[in-house]
XYZ file of N, CA and C in Angstrom:
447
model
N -0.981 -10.750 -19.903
C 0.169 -10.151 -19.241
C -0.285 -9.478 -17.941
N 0.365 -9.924 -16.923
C 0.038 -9.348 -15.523
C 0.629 -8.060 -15.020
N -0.453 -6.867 -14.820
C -0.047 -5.555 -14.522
C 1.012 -5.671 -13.551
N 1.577 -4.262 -13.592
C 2.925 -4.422 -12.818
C 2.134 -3.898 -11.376
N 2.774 -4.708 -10.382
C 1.729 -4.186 -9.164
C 2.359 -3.306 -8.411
N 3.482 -2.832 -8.505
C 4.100 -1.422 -8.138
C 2.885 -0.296 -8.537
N 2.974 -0.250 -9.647
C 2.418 0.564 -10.748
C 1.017 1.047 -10.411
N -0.187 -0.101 -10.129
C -1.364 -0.447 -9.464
C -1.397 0.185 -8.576
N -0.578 -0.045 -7.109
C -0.192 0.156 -6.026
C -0.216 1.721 -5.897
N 1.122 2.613 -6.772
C 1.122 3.692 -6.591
C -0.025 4.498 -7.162
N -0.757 4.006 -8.102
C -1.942 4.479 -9.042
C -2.835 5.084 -7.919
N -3.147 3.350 -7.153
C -3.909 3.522 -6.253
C -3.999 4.371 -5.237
N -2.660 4.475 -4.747
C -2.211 5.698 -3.505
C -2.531 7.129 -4.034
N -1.946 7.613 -5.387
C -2.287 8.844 -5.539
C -3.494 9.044 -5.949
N -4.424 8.104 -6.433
C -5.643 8.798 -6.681
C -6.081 8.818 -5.525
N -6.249 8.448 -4.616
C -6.714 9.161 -3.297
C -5.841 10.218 -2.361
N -4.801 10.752 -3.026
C -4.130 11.975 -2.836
C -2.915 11.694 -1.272
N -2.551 10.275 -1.720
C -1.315 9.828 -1.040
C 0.167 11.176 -1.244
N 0.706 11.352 -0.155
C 1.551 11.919 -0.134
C 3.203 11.343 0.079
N 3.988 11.969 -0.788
C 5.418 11.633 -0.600
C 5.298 10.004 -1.084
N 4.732 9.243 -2.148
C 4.521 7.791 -2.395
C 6.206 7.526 -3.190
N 6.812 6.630 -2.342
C 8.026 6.062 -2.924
C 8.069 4.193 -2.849
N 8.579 3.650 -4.078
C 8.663 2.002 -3.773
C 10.197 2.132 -3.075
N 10.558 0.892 -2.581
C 12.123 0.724 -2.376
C 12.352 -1.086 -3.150
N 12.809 -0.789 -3.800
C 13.598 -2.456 -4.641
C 14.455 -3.196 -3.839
N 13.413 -4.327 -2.798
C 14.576 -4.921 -2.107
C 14.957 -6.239 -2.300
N 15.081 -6.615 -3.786
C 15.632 -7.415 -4.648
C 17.388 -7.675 -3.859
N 17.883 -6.878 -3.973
C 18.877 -7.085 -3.555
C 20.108 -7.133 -2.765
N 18.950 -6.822 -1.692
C 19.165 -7.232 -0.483
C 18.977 -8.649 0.293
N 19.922 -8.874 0.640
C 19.375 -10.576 1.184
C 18.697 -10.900 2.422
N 18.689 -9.996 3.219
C 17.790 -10.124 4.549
C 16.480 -9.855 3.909
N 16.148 -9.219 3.297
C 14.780 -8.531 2.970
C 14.172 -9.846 2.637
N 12.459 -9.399 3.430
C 11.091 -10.695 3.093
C 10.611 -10.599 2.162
N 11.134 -9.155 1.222
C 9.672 -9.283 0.127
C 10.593 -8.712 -0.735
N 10.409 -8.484 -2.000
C 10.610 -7.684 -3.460
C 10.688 -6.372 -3.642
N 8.984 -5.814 -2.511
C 9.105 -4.258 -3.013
C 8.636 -3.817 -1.372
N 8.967 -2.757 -0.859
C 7.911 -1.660 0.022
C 7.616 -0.797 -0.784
N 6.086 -0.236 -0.599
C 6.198 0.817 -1.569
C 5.144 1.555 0.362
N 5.504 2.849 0.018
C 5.186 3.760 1.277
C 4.521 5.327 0.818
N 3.909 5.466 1.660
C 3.218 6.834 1.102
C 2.467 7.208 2.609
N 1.673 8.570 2.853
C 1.568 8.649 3.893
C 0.440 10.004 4.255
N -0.784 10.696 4.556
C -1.631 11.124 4.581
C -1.614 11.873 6.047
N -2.183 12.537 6.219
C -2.492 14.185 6.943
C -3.840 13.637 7.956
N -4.564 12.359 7.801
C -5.734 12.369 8.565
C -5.718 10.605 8.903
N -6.524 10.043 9.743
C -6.805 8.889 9.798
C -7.777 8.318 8.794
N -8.522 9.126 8.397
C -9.358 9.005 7.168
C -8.725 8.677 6.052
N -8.147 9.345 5.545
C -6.923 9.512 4.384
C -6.339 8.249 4.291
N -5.576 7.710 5.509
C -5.137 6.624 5.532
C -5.637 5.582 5.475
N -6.782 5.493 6.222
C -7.936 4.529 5.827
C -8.179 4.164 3.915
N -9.005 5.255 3.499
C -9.246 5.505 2.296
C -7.878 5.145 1.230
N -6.980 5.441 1.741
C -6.039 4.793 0.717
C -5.727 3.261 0.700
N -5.733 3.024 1.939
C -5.760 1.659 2.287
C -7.055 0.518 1.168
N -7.765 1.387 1.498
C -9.650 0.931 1.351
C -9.045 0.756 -0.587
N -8.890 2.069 -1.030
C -8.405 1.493 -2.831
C -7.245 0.475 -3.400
N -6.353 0.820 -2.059
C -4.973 -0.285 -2.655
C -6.051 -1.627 -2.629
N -6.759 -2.026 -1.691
C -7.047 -3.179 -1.385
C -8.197 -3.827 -2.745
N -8.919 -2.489 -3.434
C -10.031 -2.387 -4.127
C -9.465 -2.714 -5.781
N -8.447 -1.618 -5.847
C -7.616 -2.127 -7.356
C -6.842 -2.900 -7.639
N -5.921 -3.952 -6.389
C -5.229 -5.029 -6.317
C -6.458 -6.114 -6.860
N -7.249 -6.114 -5.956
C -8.561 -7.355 -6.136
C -8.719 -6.936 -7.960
N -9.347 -5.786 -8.443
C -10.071 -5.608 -9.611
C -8.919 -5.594 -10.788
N -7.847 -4.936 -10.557
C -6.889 -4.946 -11.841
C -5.416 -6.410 -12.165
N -5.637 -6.664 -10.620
C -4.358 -7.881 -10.591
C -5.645 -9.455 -9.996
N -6.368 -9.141 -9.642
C -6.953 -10.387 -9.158
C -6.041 -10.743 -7.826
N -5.635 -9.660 -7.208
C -4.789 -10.090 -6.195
C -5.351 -10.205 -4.780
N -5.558 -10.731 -3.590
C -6.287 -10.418 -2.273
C -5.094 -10.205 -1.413
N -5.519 -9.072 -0.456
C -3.763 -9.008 0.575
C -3.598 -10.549 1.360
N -2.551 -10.793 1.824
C -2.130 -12.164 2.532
C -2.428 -11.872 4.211
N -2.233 -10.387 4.362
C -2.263 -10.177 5.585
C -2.197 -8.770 5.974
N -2.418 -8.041 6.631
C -3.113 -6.686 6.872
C -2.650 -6.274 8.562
N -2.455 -5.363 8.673
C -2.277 -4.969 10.163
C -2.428 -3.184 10.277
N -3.332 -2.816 11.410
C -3.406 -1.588 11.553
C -4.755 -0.675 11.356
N -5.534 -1.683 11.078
C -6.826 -1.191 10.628
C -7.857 -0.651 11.718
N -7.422 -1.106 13.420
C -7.921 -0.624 14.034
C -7.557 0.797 14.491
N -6.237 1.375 13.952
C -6.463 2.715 14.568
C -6.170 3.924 13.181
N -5.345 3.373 11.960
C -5.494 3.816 11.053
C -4.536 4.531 10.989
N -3.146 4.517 11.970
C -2.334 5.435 12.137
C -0.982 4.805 11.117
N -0.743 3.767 11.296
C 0.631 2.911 10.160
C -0.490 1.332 9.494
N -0.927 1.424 8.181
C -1.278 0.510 7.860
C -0.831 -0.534 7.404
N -0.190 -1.763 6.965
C 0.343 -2.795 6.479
C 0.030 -3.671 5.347
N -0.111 -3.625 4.282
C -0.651 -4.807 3.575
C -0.146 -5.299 2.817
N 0.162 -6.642 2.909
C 1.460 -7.887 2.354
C 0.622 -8.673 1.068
N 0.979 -8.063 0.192
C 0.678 -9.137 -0.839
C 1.625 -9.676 -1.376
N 2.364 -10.311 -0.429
C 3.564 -11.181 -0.584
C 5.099 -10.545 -1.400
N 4.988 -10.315 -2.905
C 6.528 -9.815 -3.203
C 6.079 -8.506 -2.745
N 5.316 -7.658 -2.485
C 5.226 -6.432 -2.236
C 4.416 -6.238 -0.887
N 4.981 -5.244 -0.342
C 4.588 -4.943 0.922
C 4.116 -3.672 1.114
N 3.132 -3.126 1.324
C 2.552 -1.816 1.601
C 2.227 -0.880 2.826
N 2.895 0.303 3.062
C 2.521 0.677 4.427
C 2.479 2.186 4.173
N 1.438 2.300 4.724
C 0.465 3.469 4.481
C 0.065 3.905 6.006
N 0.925 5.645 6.204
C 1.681 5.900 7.362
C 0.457 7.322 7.679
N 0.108 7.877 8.999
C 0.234 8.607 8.750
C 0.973 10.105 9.027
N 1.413 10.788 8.483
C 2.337 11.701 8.167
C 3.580 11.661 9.633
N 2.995 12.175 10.515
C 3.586 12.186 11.905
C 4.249 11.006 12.247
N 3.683 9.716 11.843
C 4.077 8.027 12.609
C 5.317 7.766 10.867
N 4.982 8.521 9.819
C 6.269 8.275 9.148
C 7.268 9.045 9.194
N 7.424 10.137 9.801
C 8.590 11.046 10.497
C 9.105 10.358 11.064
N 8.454 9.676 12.011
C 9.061 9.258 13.305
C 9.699 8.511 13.585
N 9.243 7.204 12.745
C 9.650 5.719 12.304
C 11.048 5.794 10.698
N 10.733 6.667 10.248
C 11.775 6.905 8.917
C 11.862 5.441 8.378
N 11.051 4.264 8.190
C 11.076 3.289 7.673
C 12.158 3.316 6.290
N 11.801 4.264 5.376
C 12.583 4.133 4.271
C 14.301 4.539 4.595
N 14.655 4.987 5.907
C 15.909 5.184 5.711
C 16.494 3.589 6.719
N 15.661 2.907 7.170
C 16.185 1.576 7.587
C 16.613 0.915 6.462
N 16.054 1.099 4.983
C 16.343 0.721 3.658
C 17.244 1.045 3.173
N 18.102 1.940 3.422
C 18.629 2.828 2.856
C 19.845 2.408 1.306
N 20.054 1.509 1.293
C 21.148 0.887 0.533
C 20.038 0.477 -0.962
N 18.565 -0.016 -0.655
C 18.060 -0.332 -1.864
C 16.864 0.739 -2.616
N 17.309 0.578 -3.746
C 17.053 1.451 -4.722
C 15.496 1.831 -4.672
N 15.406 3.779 -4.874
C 14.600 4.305 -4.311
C 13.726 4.918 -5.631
N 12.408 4.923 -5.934
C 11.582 5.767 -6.908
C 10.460 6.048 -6.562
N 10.004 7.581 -6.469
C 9.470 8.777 -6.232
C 8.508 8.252 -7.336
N 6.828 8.189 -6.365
C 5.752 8.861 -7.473
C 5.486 9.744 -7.194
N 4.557 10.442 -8.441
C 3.993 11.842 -8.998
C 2.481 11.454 -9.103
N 2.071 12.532 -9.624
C 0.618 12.575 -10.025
C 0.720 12.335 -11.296
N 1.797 13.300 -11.574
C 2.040 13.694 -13.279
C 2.526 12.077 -13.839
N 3.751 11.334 -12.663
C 4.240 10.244 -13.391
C 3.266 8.974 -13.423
N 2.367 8.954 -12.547
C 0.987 8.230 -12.473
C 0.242 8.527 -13.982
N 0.013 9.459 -14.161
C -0.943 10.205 -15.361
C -0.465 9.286 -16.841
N 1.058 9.116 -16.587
C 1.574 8.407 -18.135
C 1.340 6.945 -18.361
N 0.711 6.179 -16.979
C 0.590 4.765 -17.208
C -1.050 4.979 -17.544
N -0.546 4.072 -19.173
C -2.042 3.687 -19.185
C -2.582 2.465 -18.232
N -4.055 2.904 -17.850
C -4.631 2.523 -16.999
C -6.100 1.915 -17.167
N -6.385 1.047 -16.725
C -7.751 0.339 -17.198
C -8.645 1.542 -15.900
N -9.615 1.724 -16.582
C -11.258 2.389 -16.118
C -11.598 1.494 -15.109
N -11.710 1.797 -13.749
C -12.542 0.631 -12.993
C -13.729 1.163 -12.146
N -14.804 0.532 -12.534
C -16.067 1.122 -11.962
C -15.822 1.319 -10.385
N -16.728 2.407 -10.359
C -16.947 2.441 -9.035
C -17.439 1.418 -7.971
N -16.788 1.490 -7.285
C -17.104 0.282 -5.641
C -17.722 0.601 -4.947
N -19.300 -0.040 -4.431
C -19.679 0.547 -3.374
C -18.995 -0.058 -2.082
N -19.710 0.738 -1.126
C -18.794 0.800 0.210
C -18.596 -0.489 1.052
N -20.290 -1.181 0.430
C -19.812 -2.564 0.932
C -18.719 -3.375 0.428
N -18.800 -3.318 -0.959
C -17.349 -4.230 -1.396
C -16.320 -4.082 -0.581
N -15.888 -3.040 -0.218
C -15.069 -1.652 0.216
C -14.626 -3.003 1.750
N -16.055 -2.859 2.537
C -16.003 -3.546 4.020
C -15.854 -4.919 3.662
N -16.042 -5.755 3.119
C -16.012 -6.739 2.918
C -14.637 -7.237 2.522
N -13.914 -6.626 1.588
C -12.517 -6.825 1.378
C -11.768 -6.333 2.872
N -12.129 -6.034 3.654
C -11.800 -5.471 5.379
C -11.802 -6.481 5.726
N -12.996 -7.186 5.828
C -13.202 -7.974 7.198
C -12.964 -9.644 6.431
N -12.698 -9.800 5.044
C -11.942 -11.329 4.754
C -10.657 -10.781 5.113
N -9.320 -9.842 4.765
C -8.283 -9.650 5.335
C -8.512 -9.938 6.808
N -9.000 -9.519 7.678
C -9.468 -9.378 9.470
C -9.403 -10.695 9.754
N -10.098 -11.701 8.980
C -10.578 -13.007 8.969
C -9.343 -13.629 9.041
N -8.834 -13.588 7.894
C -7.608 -14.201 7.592
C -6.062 -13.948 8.353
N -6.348 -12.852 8.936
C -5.108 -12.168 9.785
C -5.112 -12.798 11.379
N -6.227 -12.922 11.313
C -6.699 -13.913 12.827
C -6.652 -15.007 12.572
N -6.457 -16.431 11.731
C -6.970 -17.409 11.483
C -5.141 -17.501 11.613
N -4.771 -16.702 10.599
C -3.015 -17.245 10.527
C -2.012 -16.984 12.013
N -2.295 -15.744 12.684
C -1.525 -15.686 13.395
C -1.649 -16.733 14.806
């Protein structure tokens, strides 16, 4: 049975201390490209990086998933990563004020993570990554983001 990758996704964001993390369900909407945004958003370029760096680390290790396509990695300020029904963008704090992405959504259905509501999914143990894995899952996205466009 294949983890729910919302679930993964937000896991991933708050253990590196993602702020304000909400999905939006855009199932049912008919313009919409994908299934889910899920958004969250950090205080530093680091932060944003680093959250980026685990979504990308526990998608690969808990779903076997690789992103399709990635944007933003050179300045670290709005990150992007499309793993097709779900779309990820990882803001930081100031560039998601500004942009209000989730209220362009506004019609499809909205859910708030926690730390606490994170805490109730059981969760598989995943060893630690060193930093190369870390770069390497960087620069095949990089690869692949240049090859397609």
């Amino acid at each position: 049975m294949e983890k729910n990758l919302v679930q993964i996704i937000t896991k991933a964001m708050l253990d590196k201390k993602a702020k304000e993390v909400i999905s939006l369900d855009l199932r049912g909407i008919d313009t919409a490209i994908t299934d889910d945004f899920i958004i969250c958003n950090a205080d530093s370029t680091t932060a944003v990086a680093s959250i980026a760096d685990n979504v990308l680390v526990k998608m690969k290790e808990l779903a076997d998933r690789k992103v399709i396509r990635m944007q933003g990695l050179e300045n670290n300020f709005w990150i992007i990563l499309d793993f097709g029904e779900v779309v990820v963008h990882i803001f930081l704090t100031e560039y998601r004020d500004f942009y209000k992405l989730e209220e362009l959504w506004a019609d499809a259905p909205r859910h708030e993570y926690t730390d606490e509501a994170v805490a109730s999914i059981a969760s598989e143990e995943v060893k630690s990554v060193k930093p190369k894995a870390v770069s390497k899952l960087r620069a095949s996205a990089k690869r692949k983001t240049k090859v397609g466009e």
